[in-house]
Structures are given as C-alpha cells and as structure tokens.
mmCIF file of C-alpha atoms and ligand atoms in Angstrom:
data_model
loop_
_atom_site.group_PDB
_atom_site.id
_atom_site.type_symbol
_atom_site.label_atom_id
_atom_site.label_comp_id
_atom_site.label_asym_id
_atom_site.label_seq_id
_atom_site.Cartn_x
_atom_site.Cartn_y
_atom_site.Cartn_z
ATOM 1 C CA MET E 311 11.980 -20.804 24.715
ATOM 2 C CA SER E 312 13.945 -20.493 21.616
ATOM 3 C CA ASP E 313 14.682 -23.688 19.517
ATOM 4 C CA SER E 314 18.126 -22.306 19.659
ATOM 5 C CA ALA E 315 20.658 -22.280 16.606
ATOM 6 C CA ASP E 316 19.431 -24.132 13.799
ATOM 7 C CA ASP E 317 22.855 -24.013 11.997
ATOM 8 C CA LYS E 318 25.493 -21.410 11.507
ATOM 9 C CA GLY E 319 23.376 -19.281 9.011
ATOM 10 C CA GLN E 320 19.936 -19.383 10.912
ATOM 11 C CA VAL E 321 18.807 -19.034 14.336
ATOM 12 C CA THR E 322 15.211 -19.557 15.663
ATOM 13 C CA LEU E 323 13.623 -17.173 18.220
ATOM 14 C CA ASP E 324 10.381 -17.375 19.825
ATOM 15 C CA ARG E 325 8.155 -14.380 19.850
ATOM 16 C CA ALA E 326 9.043 -13.309 23.596
ATOM 17 C CA GLU E 327 12.697 -13.550 22.719
ATOM 18 C CA ALA E 328 12.448 -11.466 19.446
ATOM 19 C CA GLU E 329 10.117 -8.826 21.237
ATOM 20 C CA GLY E 330 12.231 -8.640 24.392
ATOM 21 C CA LEU E 331 15.488 -7.798 22.051
ATOM 22 C CA ALA E 332 13.522 -5.186 20.157
ATOM 23 C CA MET E 333 11.981 -3.763 23.239
ATOM 24 C CA ALA E 334 15.103 -3.386 24.987
ATOM 25 C CA LEU E 335 16.912 -1.622 22.013
ATOM 26 C CA LEU E 336 14.025 0.706 21.748
ATOM 27 C CA ARG E 337 13.919 1.484 25.403
ATOM 28 C CA ALA E 338 17.562 2.234 25.260
ATOM 29 C CA ALA E 339 16.745 4.574 22.320
ATOM 30 C CA GLY E 340 14.397 6.649 24.664
ATOM 31 C CA LEU E 341 11.053 5.032 23.949
ATOM 32 C CA PRO E 342 8.786 4.913 26.893
ATOM 33 C CA ALA E 343 8.028 1.443 27.954
ATOM 34 C CA ASP E 344 4.531 1.266 26.561
ATOM 35 C CA ASP E 345 5.655 2.577 23.119
ATOM 36 C CA ALA E 346 8.561 0.202 22.931
ATOM 37 C CA ALA E 347 6.158 -2.652 23.587
ATOM 38 C CA ILE E 348 4.034 -1.460 20.796
ATOM 39 C CA ALA E 349 6.896 -1.111 18.283
ATOM 40 C CA ALA E 350 8.259 -4.212 19.250
ATOM 41 C CA ARG E 351 5.072 -6.092 18.759
ATOM 42 C CA CYS E 352 4.489 -4.585 15.374
ATOM 43 C CA LEU E 353 8.031 -5.500 14.219
ATOM 44 C CA VAL E 354 7.712 -9.202 15.415
ATOM 45 C CA ARG E 355 4.172 -9.656 14.198
ATOM 46 C CA ALA E 356 5.561 -8.809 10.455
ATOM 47 C CA ASP E 357 8.306 -11.611 11.255
ATOM 48 C CA LEU E 358 5.513 -13.896 12.343
ATOM 49 C CA ARG E 359 3.234 -13.601 9.474
ATOM 50 C CA GLY E 360 6.374 -14.057 7.155
ATOM 51 C CA VAL E 361 6.560 -10.444 6.100
ATOM 52 C CA ASP E 362 10.072 -10.404 6.969
ATOM 53 C CA THR E 363 10.706 -7.422 4.776
ATOM 54 C CA HIS E 364 9.090 -5.617 7.348
ATOM 55 C CA GLY E 365 10.210 -6.946 10.726
ATOM 56 C CA MET E 366 13.205 -6.803 12.876
ATOM 57 C CA ILE E 367 15.438 -6.444 10.021
ATOM 58 C CA ARG E 368 14.293 -2.863 9.781
ATOM 59 C CA LEU E 369 14.912 -2.002 13.418
ATOM 60 C CA PRO E 370 18.468 -0.661 12.954
ATOM 61 C CA GLY E 371 17.166 1.869 10.300
ATOM 62 C CA TYR E 372 14.642 3.204 12.777
ATOM 63 C CA LEU E 373 17.108 3.325 15.644
ATOM 64 C CA ASP E 374 19.551 5.248 13.565
ATOM 65 C CA ARG E 375 16.722 7.975 12.775
ATOM 66 C CA ILE E 376 15.994 8.178 16.420
ATOM 67 C CA ALA E 377 19.637 8.724 17.056
ATOM 68 C CA LYS E 378 19.887 11.351 14.237
ATOM 69 C CA GLY E 379 17.042 13.274 15.937
ATOM 70 C CA LEU E 380 14.843 12.535 12.813
ATOM 71 C CA VAL E 381 12.086 10.336 14.780
ATOM 72 C CA ASP E 382 11.059 11.525 18.230
ATOM 73 C CA PRO E 383 11.258 8.530 20.572
ATOM 74 C CA ALA E 384 8.628 10.089 22.943
ATOM 75 C CA PRO E 385 6.367 12.469 21.237
ATOM 76 C CA LYS E 386 3.108 13.403 23.229
ATOM 77 C CA LEU E 387 0.081 12.597 21.009
ATOM 78 C CA ASP E 388 -2.989 14.602 21.139
ATOM 79 C CA PHE E 389 -6.024 13.988 19.075
ATOM 80 C CA GLU E 390 -7.859 17.255 17.795
ATOM 81 C CA ALA E 391 -11.527 16.619 17.315
ATOM 82 C CA VAL E 392 -12.863 17.695 13.823
ATOM 83 C CA ALA E 393 -16.208 16.109 14.429
ATOM 84 C CA PRO E 394 -17.684 13.757 16.942
ATOM 85 C CA ASN E 395 -16.165 10.665 15.117
ATOM 86 C CA VAL E 396 -13.335 12.507 12.946
ATOM 87 C CA ALA E 397 -10.190 13.616 14.350
ATOM 88 C CA ARG E 398 -6.862 14.726 13.237
ATOM 89 C CA LEU E 399 -3.602 13.872 14.742
ATOM 90 C CA ASP E 400 -0.093 15.348 14.676
ATOM 91 C CA GLY E 401 2.264 12.418 14.840
ATOM 92 C CA LYS E 402 5.130 14.796 15.922
ATOM 93 C CA ASN E 403 7.636 12.526 14.190
ATOM 94 C CA GLY E 404 7.112 9.668 16.311
ATOM 95 C CA LEU E 405 7.554 6.083 15.202
ATOM 96 C CA GLY E 406 5.000 5.119 12.712
ATOM 97 C CA PHE E 407 4.125 1.809 14.716
ATOM 98 C CA VAL E 408 3.178 4.046 17.653
ATOM 99 C CA VAL E 409 1.480 6.618 16.031
ATOM 100 C CA ALA E 410 -0.617 4.460 13.732
ATOM 101 C CA THR E 411 -1.529 1.929 16.808
ATOM 102 C CA ARG E 412 -2.738 4.969 18.967
ATOM 103 C CA ALA E 413 -4.762 6.293 16.081
ATOM 104 C CA VAL E 414 -6.369 2.986 15.232
ATOM 105 C CA ASP E 415 -7.004 2.764 19.092
ATOM 106 C CA HIS E 416 -8.904 6.157 19.086
ATOM 107 C CA ALA E 417 -10.907 5.287 15.875
ATOM 108 C CA ILE E 418 -11.994 2.074 17.529
ATOM 109 C CA GLY E 419 -13.313 4.247 20.570
ATOM 110 C CA MET E 420 -15.290 6.551 18.118
ATOM 111 C CA ALA E 421 -16.647 3.709 16.091
ATOM 112 C CA ARG E 422 -17.760 1.830 19.220
ATOM 113 C CA GLU E 423 -19.810 4.858 20.064
ATOM 114 C CA LEU E 424 -20.791 6.310 16.792
ATOM 115 C CA GLY E 425 -20.557 3.356 14.079
ATOM 116 C CA LEU E 426 -17.582 4.706 12.486
ATOM 117 C CA GLY E 427 -14.151 6.706 13.338
ATOM 118 C CA LEU E 428 -11.996 8.462 10.823
ATOM 119 C CA ILE E 429 -8.435 9.978 11.690
ATOM 120 C CA GLY E 430 -6.011 11.989 9.487
ATOM 121 C CA VAL E 431 -2.743 11.671 10.626
ATOM 122 C CA ARG E 432 0.235 14.155 9.560
ATOM 123 C CA ASN E 433 3.974 14.053 10.637
ATOM 124 C CA SER E 434 4.272 10.490 10.878
ATOM 125 C CA THR E 435 7.035 8.009 9.849
ATOM 126 C CA HIS E 436 7.117 4.632 8.148
ATOM 127 C CA TYR E 437 4.551 2.125 9.999
ATOM 128 C CA GLY E 438 5.844 -1.111 8.578
ATOM 129 C CA MET E 439 3.167 -3.952 7.825
ATOM 130 C CA ALA E 440 -0.209 -2.331 7.366
ATOM 131 C CA ALA E 441 -1.959 -5.627 8.343
ATOM 132 C CA THR E 442 -0.904 -5.089 11.769
ATOM 133 C CA TYR E 443 -3.372 -2.275 12.262
ATOM 134 C CA LEU E 444 -6.210 -4.242 10.433
ATOM 135 C CA LEU E 445 -5.731 -7.011 12.943
ATOM 136 C CA GLN E 446 -5.720 -4.506 15.758
ATOM 137 C CA ALA E 447 -9.321 -3.490 14.628
ATOM 138 C CA ILE E 448 -10.426 -7.003 13.653
ATOM 139 C CA ASP E 449 -9.341 -8.334 17.161
ATOM 140 C CA ALA E 450 -11.448 -5.590 18.589
ATOM 141 C CA GLY E 451 -14.434 -6.712 16.322
ATOM 142 C CA PHE E 452 -14.225 -3.876 13.896
ATOM 143 C CA ALA E 453 -13.627 -3.551 10.083
ATOM 144 C CA ALA E 454 -11.067 -0.969 9.019
ATOM 145 C CA MET E 455 -9.331 0.667 5.998
ATOM 146 C CA VAL E 456 -5.856 1.817 7.108
ATOM 147 C CA LEU E 457 -3.585 3.732 4.622
ATOM 148 C CA THR E 458 -0.464 5.365 4.430
ATOM 149 C CA ASN E 459 1.480 7.228 2.026
ATOM 150 C CA ALA E 460 5.305 6.565 1.544
ATOM 151 C CA SER E 461 8.582 7.553 0.097
ATOM 152 C CA PRO E 462 8.770 8.014 -3.700
ATOM 153 C CA ALA E 463 9.297 4.879 -5.606
ATOM 154 C CA MET E 464 7.293 4.922 -8.748
ATOM 155 C CA PRO E 465 6.433 7.471 -11.405
ATOM 156 C CA PRO E 466 2.931 8.733 -12.229
ATOM 157 C CA TRP E 467 1.933 6.782 -15.292
ATOM 158 C CA GLY E 468 3.851 7.803 -18.488
ATOM 159 C CA GLY E 469 6.522 9.538 -16.283
ATOM 160 C CA ARG E 470 9.980 8.053 -15.588
ATOM 161 C CA ALA E 471 10.972 9.748 -12.387
ATOM 162 C CA GLU E 472 9.895 8.394 -8.985
ATOM 163 C CA MET E 473 7.167 10.288 -7.030
ATOM 164 C CA PHE E 474 4.489 8.118 -5.647
ATOM 165 C CA GLY E 475 5.184 5.410 -2.847
ATOM 166 C CA THR E 476 4.729 1.757 -2.357
ATOM 167 C CA SER E 477 1.865 2.864 -0.044
ATOM 168 C CA PRO E 478 0.060 -0.269 1.076
ATOM 169 C CA PHE E 479 -3.676 -0.552 0.499
ATOM 170 C CA ALA E 480 -5.099 -2.222 3.521
ATOM 171 C CA VAL E 481 -8.599 -3.180 4.292
ATOM 172 C CA GLY E 482 -9.681 -5.884 6.870
ATOM 173 C CA VAL E 483 -13.123 -7.321 7.679
ATOM 174 C CA PRO E 484 -13.718 -9.687 10.703
ATOM 175 C CA ALA E 485 -15.253 -13.031 10.076
ATOM 176 C CA PRO E 486 -16.244 -14.458 13.571
ATOM 177 C CA GLY E 487 -15.977 -18.279 13.332
ATOM 178 C CA SER E 488 -14.535 -18.094 9.754
ATOM 179 C CA VAL E 489 -11.465 -16.490 8.185
ATOM 180 C CA PRO E 490 -11.241 -12.750 8.328
ATOM 181 C CA PHE E 491 -10.427 -10.583 5.049
ATOM 182 C CA VAL E 492 -6.990 -8.993 5.458
ATOM 183 C CA LEU E 493 -5.938 -7.386 2.205
ATOM 184 C CA ASP E 494 -2.649 -5.701 2.667
ATOM 185 C CA MET E 495 -0.998 -4.898 -0.581
ATOM 186 C CA ALA E 496 1.503 -2.295 -2.008
ATOM 187 C CA PRO E 497 0.343 -0.972 -5.466
ATOM 188 C CA THR E 498 3.684 -1.846 -6.930
ATOM 189 C CA VAL E 499 4.317 -5.398 -8.353
ATOM 190 C CA VAL E 500 6.187 -6.034 -5.188
ATOM 191 C CA ALA E 501 7.291 -3.873 -2.097
ATOM 192 C CA ARG E 502 10.547 -2.300 -2.154
ATOM 193 C CA GLY E 503 11.764 -4.550 0.746
ATOM 194 C CA LYS E 504 11.580 -7.654 -1.468
ATOM 195 C CA ILE E 505 13.708 -5.815 -4.172
ATOM 196 C CA ARG E 506 16.208 -4.820 -1.428
ATOM 197 C CA LYS E 507 16.085 -8.362 0.218
ATOM 198 C CA ALA E 508 16.956 -9.865 -3.332
ATOM 199 C CA ALA E 509 19.986 -7.348 -3.701
ATOM 200 C CA ARG E 510 21.220 -8.248 -0.332
ATOM 201 C CA GLU E 511 21.077 -11.992 -0.983
ATOM 202 C CA GLY E 512 22.387 -11.645 -4.622
ATOM 203 C CA ARG E 513 19.349 -13.016 -6.277
ATOM 204 C CA MET E 514 18.023 -11.694 -9.488
ATOM 205 C CA ILE E 515 14.354 -10.423 -9.685
ATOM 206 C CA PRO E 516 11.689 -11.425 -12.277
ATOM 207 C CA GLU E 517 11.089 -9.036 -15.235
ATOM 208 C CA GLY E 518 8.417 -6.452 -14.708
ATOM 209 C CA TRP E 519 9.320 -5.556 -10.936
ATOM 210 C CA GLY E 520 11.103 -2.491 -11.644
ATOM 211 C CA LEU E 521 13.155 -0.316 -14.265
ATOM 212 C CA ASP E 522 16.817 0.781 -13.887
ATOM 213 C CA ALA E 523 17.817 4.586 -13.728
ATOM 214 C CA GLU E 524 17.658 4.727 -17.512
ATOM 215 C CA GLY E 525 13.924 3.448 -17.525
ATOM 216 C CA ARG E 526 14.952 -0.070 -18.935
ATOM 217 C CA ASN E 527 13.176 -3.199 -17.490
ATOM 218 C CA THR E 528 15.657 -5.021 -15.428
ATOM 219 C CA THR E 529 16.248 -8.212 -13.461
ATOM 220 C CA ASP E 530 19.021 -6.661 -11.332
ATOM 221 C CA PRO E 531 17.758 -5.630 -8.003
ATOM 222 C CA ALA E 532 20.830 -3.505 -7.308
ATOM 223 C CA ALA E 533 20.130 -1.493 -10.559
ATOM 224 C CA VAL E 534 16.494 -0.726 -9.310
ATOM 225 C CA MET E 535 17.768 0.305 -5.894
ATOM 226 C CA ALA E 536 20.324 2.558 -7.575
ATOM 227 C CA GLY E 537 18.386 5.225 -9.241
ATOM 228 C CA GLY E 538 15.548 3.071 -10.795
ATOM 229 C CA VAL E 539 11.806 3.008 -10.192
ATOM 230 C CA LEU E 540 9.405 0.237 -9.076
ATOM 231 C CA LEU E 541 6.595 -0.630 -11.564
ATOM 232 C CA PRO E 542 2.948 -0.467 -10.514
ATOM 233 C CA ILE E 543 0.473 -3.340 -10.622
ATOM 234 C CA GLY E 544 -1.903 -3.146 -13.552
ATOM 235 C CA GLY E 545 0.045 -0.226 -15.317
ATOM 236 C CA PRO E 546 -2.113 3.224 -14.726
ATOM 237 C CA LYS E 547 -4.330 1.396 -12.416
ATOM 238 C CA GLY E 548 -1.740 0.702 -9.842
ATOM 239 C CA ALA E 549 -0.244 4.125 -10.535
ATOM 240 C CA GLY E 550 -3.441 5.724 -9.973
ATOM 241 C CA LEU E 551 -4.081 3.820 -6.811
ATOM 242 C CA SER E 552 -0.759 5.115 -5.333
ATOM 243 C CA MET E 553 -1.877 8.481 -6.186
ATOM 244 C CA MET E 554 -5.083 8.023 -4.479
ATOM 245 C CA LEU E 555 -3.245 7.034 -1.205
ATOM 246 C CA ASP E 556 -1.025 9.963 -1.526
ATOM 247 C CA ILE E 557 -3.943 12.189 -1.925
ATOM 248 C CA LEU E 558 -5.947 10.734 1.094
ATOM 249 C CA CYS E 559 -3.100 10.383 3.326
ATOM 250 C CA GLY E 560 -0.918 13.306 2.282
ATOM 251 C CA VAL E 561 -2.950 16.127 0.669
ATOM 252 C CA LEU E 562 -5.967 15.717 2.666
ATOM 253 C CA THR E 563 -4.238 15.365 6.128
ATOM 254 C CA GLY E 564 -1.505 17.924 5.754
ATOM 255 C CA ALA E 565 1.190 15.465 5.678
ATOM 256 C CA ARG E 566 3.827 15.635 2.969
ATOM 257 C CA TYR E 567 2.750 14.454 -0.705
ATOM 258 C CA GLY E 568 3.653 14.658 -4.249
ATOM 259 C CA GLY E 569 7.132 13.028 -3.966
ATOM 260 C CA GLU E 570 8.059 14.794 -0.695
ATOM 261 C CA VAL E 571 7.725 12.109 1.755
ATOM 262 C CA GLY E 572 11.368 11.384 2.958
ATOM 263 C CA ASP E 573 13.020 8.062 2.168
ATOM 264 C CA GLN E 574 13.986 6.638 5.609
ATOM 265 C CA TYR E 575 17.139 5.389 4.203
ATOM 266 C CA LYS E 576 18.237 8.287 1.910
ATOM 267 C CA ARG E 577 17.023 11.574 3.454
ATOM 268 C CA PHE E 578 18.691 12.485 6.649
ATOM 269 C CA ASP E 579 18.124 16.286 6.460
ATOM 270 C CA ARG E 580 14.575 16.329 7.974
ATOM 271 C CA PRO E 581 11.794 13.978 9.236
ATOM 272 C CA GLN E 582 9.833 11.986 6.768
ATOM 273 C CA GLY E 583 6.503 13.586 6.874
ATOM 274 C CA VAL E 584 4.374 10.545 6.223
ATOM 275 C CA GLY E 585 0.498 10.624 6.486
ATOM 276 C CA HIS E 586 -1.979 8.056 7.526
ATOM 277 C CA PHE E 587 -5.831 7.875 6.647
ATOM 278 C CA ILE E 588 -7.505 5.586 9.397
ATOM 279 C CA LEU E 589 -11.074 4.527 8.993
ATOM 280 C CA VAL E 590 -12.653 2.049 11.550
ATOM 281 C CA MET E 591 -16.325 1.009 11.368
ATOM 282 C CA ARG E 592 -18.537 -1.265 13.082
ATOM 283 C CA PRO E 593 -19.109 -4.108 10.602
ATOM 284 C CA ASP E 594 -22.834 -4.519 11.849
ATOM 285 C CA LEU E 595 -23.892 -0.896 10.818
ATOM 286 C CA PHE E 596 -26.396 -2.014 7.945
ATOM 287 C CA LEU E 597 -27.398 -5.709 9.206
ATOM 288 C CA PRO E 598 -27.289 -7.333 12.623
ATOM 289 C CA ALA E 599 -23.946 -8.721 13.840
ATOM 290 C CA ASP E 600 -25.047 -12.277 13.658
ATOM 291 C CA GLU E 601 -26.268 -11.930 10.263
ATOM 292 C CA ILE E 602 -22.879 -10.314 9.009
ATOM 293 C CA ALA E 603 -20.768 -13.256 10.595
ATOM 294 C CA ALA E 604 -22.951 -15.676 8.818
ATOM 295 C CA ARG E 605 -22.731 -13.987 5.507
ATOM 296 C CA MET E 606 -18.919 -13.516 5.763
ATOM 297 C CA GLY E 607 -18.735 -17.059 6.661
ATOM 298 C CA ASP E 608 -20.774 -17.953 3.570
ATOM 299 C CA LEU E 609 -18.570 -15.844 1.465
ATOM 300 C CA VAL E 610 -15.440 -17.786 2.729
ATOM 301 C CA THR E 611 -17.322 -21.007 1.847
ATOM 302 C CA ARG E 612 -17.997 -20.069 -1.664
ATOM 303 C CA VAL E 613 -14.552 -18.634 -2.103
ATOM 304 C CA LYS E 614 -13.063 -21.844 -1.047
ATOM 305 C CA ALA E 615 -15.455 -23.983 -3.079
ATOM 306 C CA ASN E 616 -14.358 -22.236 -6.352
ATOM 307 C CA PRO E 617 -12.943 -24.794 -8.826
ATOM 308 C CA LYS E 618 -9.126 -24.612 -8.501
ATOM 309 C CA ALA E 619 -7.290 -23.139 -11.475
ATOM 310 C CA ALA E 620 -4.496 -25.495 -12.931
ATOM 311 C CA GLY E 621 -1.565 -25.692 -10.369
ATOM 312 C CA ALA E 622 -3.322 -24.420 -7.598
ATOM 313 C CA ASP E 623 -3.462 -26.584 -4.312
ATOM 314 C CA ASP E 624 -5.805 -24.241 -2.425
ATOM 315 C CA ILE E 625 -7.788 -21.188 -2.375
ATOM 316 C CA PHE E 626 -6.871 -18.785 0.470
ATOM 317 C CA MET E 627 -8.622 -15.587 1.644
ATOM 318 C CA PRO E 628 -6.166 -12.644 1.711
ATOM 319 C CA GLY E 629 -4.233 -12.631 4.903
ATOM 320 C CA GLU E 630 -4.970 -16.493 5.369
ATOM 321 C CA ILE E 631 -1.295 -17.673 4.380
ATOM 322 C CA GLU E 632 0.093 -15.188 6.718
ATOM 323 C CA ALA E 633 -2.362 -16.015 9.534
ATOM 324 C CA ARG E 634 -1.371 -19.735 9.087
ATOM 325 C CA ARG E 635 2.616 -18.912 8.953
ATOM 326 C CA GLU E 636 1.927 -16.785 12.275
ATOM 327 C CA ALA E 637 0.296 -19.798 14.098
ATOM 328 C CA ALA E 638 3.221 -22.009 12.965
ATOM 329 C CA ARG E 639 5.728 -19.593 14.091
ATOM 330 C CA LEU E 640 3.933 -18.919 17.361
ATOM 331 C CA ALA E 641 4.294 -22.692 17.876
ATOM 332 C CA HIS E 642 7.798 -23.249 16.671
ATOM 333 C CA GLY E 643 9.583 -19.887 16.463
ATOM 334 C CA ILE E 644 10.620 -17.343 13.987
ATOM 335 C CA PRO E 645 13.728 -18.345 11.909
ATOM 336 C CA TYR E 646 16.210 -15.506 11.253
ATOM 337 C CA ALA E 647 19.147 -15.295 8.978
ATOM 338 C CA ARG E 648 21.994 -14.674 11.388
ATOM 339 C CA ALA E 649 23.400 -12.082 8.916
ATOM 340 C CA ASP E 650 19.920 -10.268 9.072
ATOM 341 C CA LEU E 651 20.325 -9.922 12.848
ATOM 342 C CA ALA E 652 23.924 -9.219 12.985
ATOM 343 C CA PRO E 653 23.390 -5.337 13.072
ATOM 344 C CA LEU E 654 21.089 -5.823 16.140
ATOM 345 C CA VAL E 655 23.481 -8.055 17.757
ATOM 346 C CA ASP E 656 26.068 -5.397 17.416
ATOM 347 C CA LEU E 657 23.724 -2.633 18.734
ATOM 348 C CA ALA E 658 22.859 -4.854 21.720
ATOM 349 C CA ARG E 659 26.312 -5.721 22.503
ATOM 350 C CA ALA E 660 27.506 -2.209 22.404
ATOM 351 C CA GLY E 661 24.425 -1.269 24.707
ATOM 352 C CA GLY E 662 25.119 -3.948 27.034
ATOM 353 C CA ILE E 663 21.638 -5.575 26.307
ATOM 354 C CA ALA E 664 21.452 -9.262 26.850
ATOM 355 C CA LEU E 665 20.882 -11.317 23.853
ATOM 356 C CA PRO E 666 18.514 -14.287 23.541
ATOM 357 C CA LYS E 667 20.148 -17.697 23.632
ATOM 358 C CA GLY E 668 21.612 -18.855 20.501
ATOM 359 C CA LEU E 669 22.562 -15.155 19.231
HETATM 360 N N1 LIG F 1984 4.607 1.031 5.447
HETATM 361 C C1 LIG F 1984 5.060 1.067 4.148
HETATM 362 O O1 LIG F 1984 5.278 2.259 3.773
HETATM 363 C C2 LIG F 1984 4.855 -0.153 3.393
HETATM 364 C C3 LIG F 1984 5.313 0.017 1.974
HETATM 365 C C4 LIG F 1984 5.299 -1.005 1.171
HETATM 366 C C5 LIG F 1984 4.801 -2.285 1.568
HETATM 367 N N2 LIG F 1984 4.686 -2.249 2.950
HETATM 368 C C6 LIG F 1984 4.089 -3.630 3.580
HETATM 369 O O2 LIG F 1984 4.882 -4.595 2.833
HETATM 370 C C7 LIG F 1984 4.129 -5.844 3.045
HETATM 371 C C8 LIG F 1984 4.157 -6.595 1.623
HETATM 372 O O3 LIG F 1984 3.435 -6.095 0.702
HETATM 373 P P1 LIG F 1984 3.255 -6.685 -0.729
HETATM 374 O O4 LIG F 1984 2.423 -5.874 -1.632
HETATM 375 O O5 LIG F 1984 4.332 -7.276 -1.163
HETATM 376 O O6 LIG F 1984 2.347 -8.037 -0.236
HETATM 377 P P2 LIG F 1984 2.065 -9.507 -1.008
HETATM 378 O O7 LIG F 1984 2.170 -9.290 -2.464
HETATM 379 O O8 LIG F 1984 2.921 -10.645 -0.436
HETATM 380 O O9 LIG F 1984 0.537 -9.715 -0.601
HETATM 381 C C9 LIG F 1984 -0.439 -8.838 -0.878
HETATM 382 C C10 LIG F 1984 -1.826 -9.404 -0.572
HETATM 383 O O10 LIG F 1984 -2.139 -10.409 -1.351
HETATM 384 C C11 LIG F 1984 -2.576 -11.427 -0.524
HETATM 385 N N3 LIG F 1984 -2.017 -12.779 -0.977
HETATM 386 C C12 LIG F 1984 -0.721 -13.124 -1.360
HETATM 387 N N4 LIG F 1984 -1.053 -14.379 -1.875
HETATM 388 C C13 LIG F 1984 -2.095 -14.795 -1.967
HETATM 389 C C14 LIG F 1984 -2.811 -16.064 -2.234
HETATM 390 N N5 LIG F 1984 -2.202 -17.088 -2.898
HETATM 391 N N6 LIG F 1984 -4.105 -16.186 -2.135
HETATM 392 C C15 LIG F 1984 -4.831 -15.059 -1.499
HETATM 393 N N7 LIG F 1984 -4.268 -13.977 -1.056
HETATM 394 C C16 LIG F 1984 -3.092 -13.939 -1.330
HETATM 395 C C17 LIG F 1984 -1.716 -11.278 0.903
HETATM 396 O O11 LIG F 1984 -2.610 -11.767 1.939
HETATM 397 C C18 LIG F 1984 -1.915 -9.867 0.782
HETATM 398 O O12 LIG F 1984 -3.142 -9.456 1.446
HETATM 399 C C19 LIG F 1984 2.820 -5.306 3.506
HETATM 400 O O13 LIG F 1984 2.489 -5.883 4.877
HETATM 401 C C20 LIG F 1984 2.618 -3.951 3.246
HETATM 402 O O14 LIG F 1984 1.950 -3.261 4.379
HETATM 403 C C21 LIG F 1984 4.604 -1.270 3.868
#
C-alpha cells in the first residue's frame, strides 16, 4: 500500500505499485509478461537502493527507443556454446535488463555445474544499475563480475573528445551471515545520470566532475551535457579502466567499441550495440563453502573495526548503504519527485493504464 501523496512535490509508492506501473507500460510497449516483469524489477530495484538515476525515471527513454524500433521488445535469445562453460549471446537489441538478467541466469547454470560460467554479449542495450546482476548471482549463492560498455562520455587520457563510457565496473561476492561485497562503480568521478539530474534540478556540480565543450573544468552540469566530457576517477587510471571495459565488453564480444556504442538519448539512427562481459563463479572453488563464509565474515568484521577517519560516523562495505536504503524503502515506500514521474503518468494516461493511488 502506498503512503500516498506526501506533499505536492513528492509521492511515495511501494515496490508493488512502482513495479506494476512499469510493468503495465512495458507490456503495452510489446514486452512479453516475463520480460516486462524482469525490466520492471530492475528499474524499481535501482529506486529501492537509492540509485534513482537508473530507475523509473529512465523508463520513458527506453519506451521511446522501443517505439522508434531501436529496441526489440521481444527478442528471441539463444545462447551459443563456445565451451562447456563459455557462451556467446546475441542480445538482438533487446532491453539490456532482460538480456543481462537472462545471461546471468545462464552463467549461474554453468557455474553451478562447472565452477564458473562466462558469457560475452553483443547487440545489447543499456542495462541500468549493474548491482542488480551482482545481487542476482549473490542471491543464488555465487560471486560475479558483470561488466558493460557504454556510450562515449570521456576521452582517452590526454584526449578531449569523448570516446569511452561511464561503463560501470561491478564485482559481487556473497557473505552468508554477514554483509556481501557489492561494488558497482562507474570509472568516471560520477555517473552521467547524476550530472543530468543536477542539470534538471538546477544545481551546480563540484569542480572535477566534468569539462565543458572547450575542455575547461566547469561546475555547470548543462555545460557538461552540451558537448562536454566527464572526467575519470584517478586520471589515467580511471580512463584505463573504462578502456578495459570497452575491450572486454566491446572488442572481444563483437559488440560496438571505441566510441561507437550509441547514446540512448542522442542516437536514433541505429540500435546502441552495447556489449556485456558476464562472469559467474562458485565462491567455494578453492576452499570449502563454510570456510569462505567465515573468512568473508571475518573480513567484514576487520573492515568495520578499522579506526574511523575524522568526520566518518561509520565504515560501510561497498553496497551496504544501498542495501540499508533498500530495506527502509521496502518497509516505508519509495519517495519520487512528481516531476520525475510526470512523463510516465502522461504515458499511462494516454495508454489507458491505471495509475497507483496518489499519482
Ligand atoms: N549501465 C550503464 O551504462 C551505467 C553507466 C554508468 C553508471 N551506471 C550505474 O550508475 C550507478 C551509480 O554509479 P556511481 O559510480 O555513481 O556509484 P557511486 O559512486 O554512488 O558508488 C560506487 C560504489 O561505491 C560504494 N560506496 C559509495 N559510498 C560508500 C561508502 N561511504 N562506503 C563504502 N562504499 C561506498 C557504493 O556502494 C558503490 O559500490 C551504478 O549502479 C552503475 O551501475 C550504469
């Protein structure tokens, strides 16, 4: 049940309401029920975890690309075996959520039998929050590295034209009885969604997040979005990391690479051509499972016991803040800015789709 409208600017939806709305819109766009449920879950999970730059707010963009014929709402996905535990997958321009979720599922199957499973995916599209796929593997008891390339956002180090993506690097390891490791990070100082959000909300951004079209450091998010570039973490190291993701996900899989992955908001002449590199492994390949669980628990204890830096209230595992937020939002609902949901409300009304209470 929704907490209904908080005030004029905000509304709180519970998970089922948000997923129901997303699912109805995706079904209306031609997704089969199973696939619509997967995509709706991925989008709402980002909102639950506070990664709202990659949640429901993005749905109009995906629906628009489906309507333009750039995303196939119902691709038939067939895994081609390369080795007993290695496969390639043509995503056939399906929604990245569906392609990646099915690929992780297939990789889990191979890892269950053979210890690890590796899948190279081509012809996919933007898959949102990478942590979704880590959690999918972790929930099944597996460790995973789930990588994607992305549309150009930053230059190679020393250049000034965007080429490599904000491609998130994501690795997850389960820790039964403790806090799992869920590292999901863009190699840019921030993801482009955060800059887009700041521009939408009329907020300035800190220096060091991006350059304007002339290659100058700027605090104006609109200047970054208008022909500027994002800056990598750690200078050449972050730029190298993004290049690594482009090589693993693009060059090696047969997906687009080297600046050719299409921007979902700018390129409407062809599908995106995103690639993913998905590795799932049994965490107990080298030691018994109970020993691994004990060692992960021990690691978390040691991390938490580290003396705190000035100004730090707590020490968190990667993904822990998001997990706590998810628990809170599952209990109390997800707060949305009405302005962010307005395009979805319009689409639902136009399609005769019932809206959750309060919207
Ligand atoms: N699909 C795509 O093409 C694409 C592109 C870019 C970003 N994204 C997504 O955008 C999201 C945001 O990326 P981001 O780089 O801005 O993430 P972020 O900077 O918010 O977090 C990066 C990592 O740091 C961890 N972290 C943050 N604060 C912490 C703390 N105080 N203690 C311990 N760990 C902490 C987080 O848990 C996370 O694992 C990600 O989910 C990413 O997958 C997707």
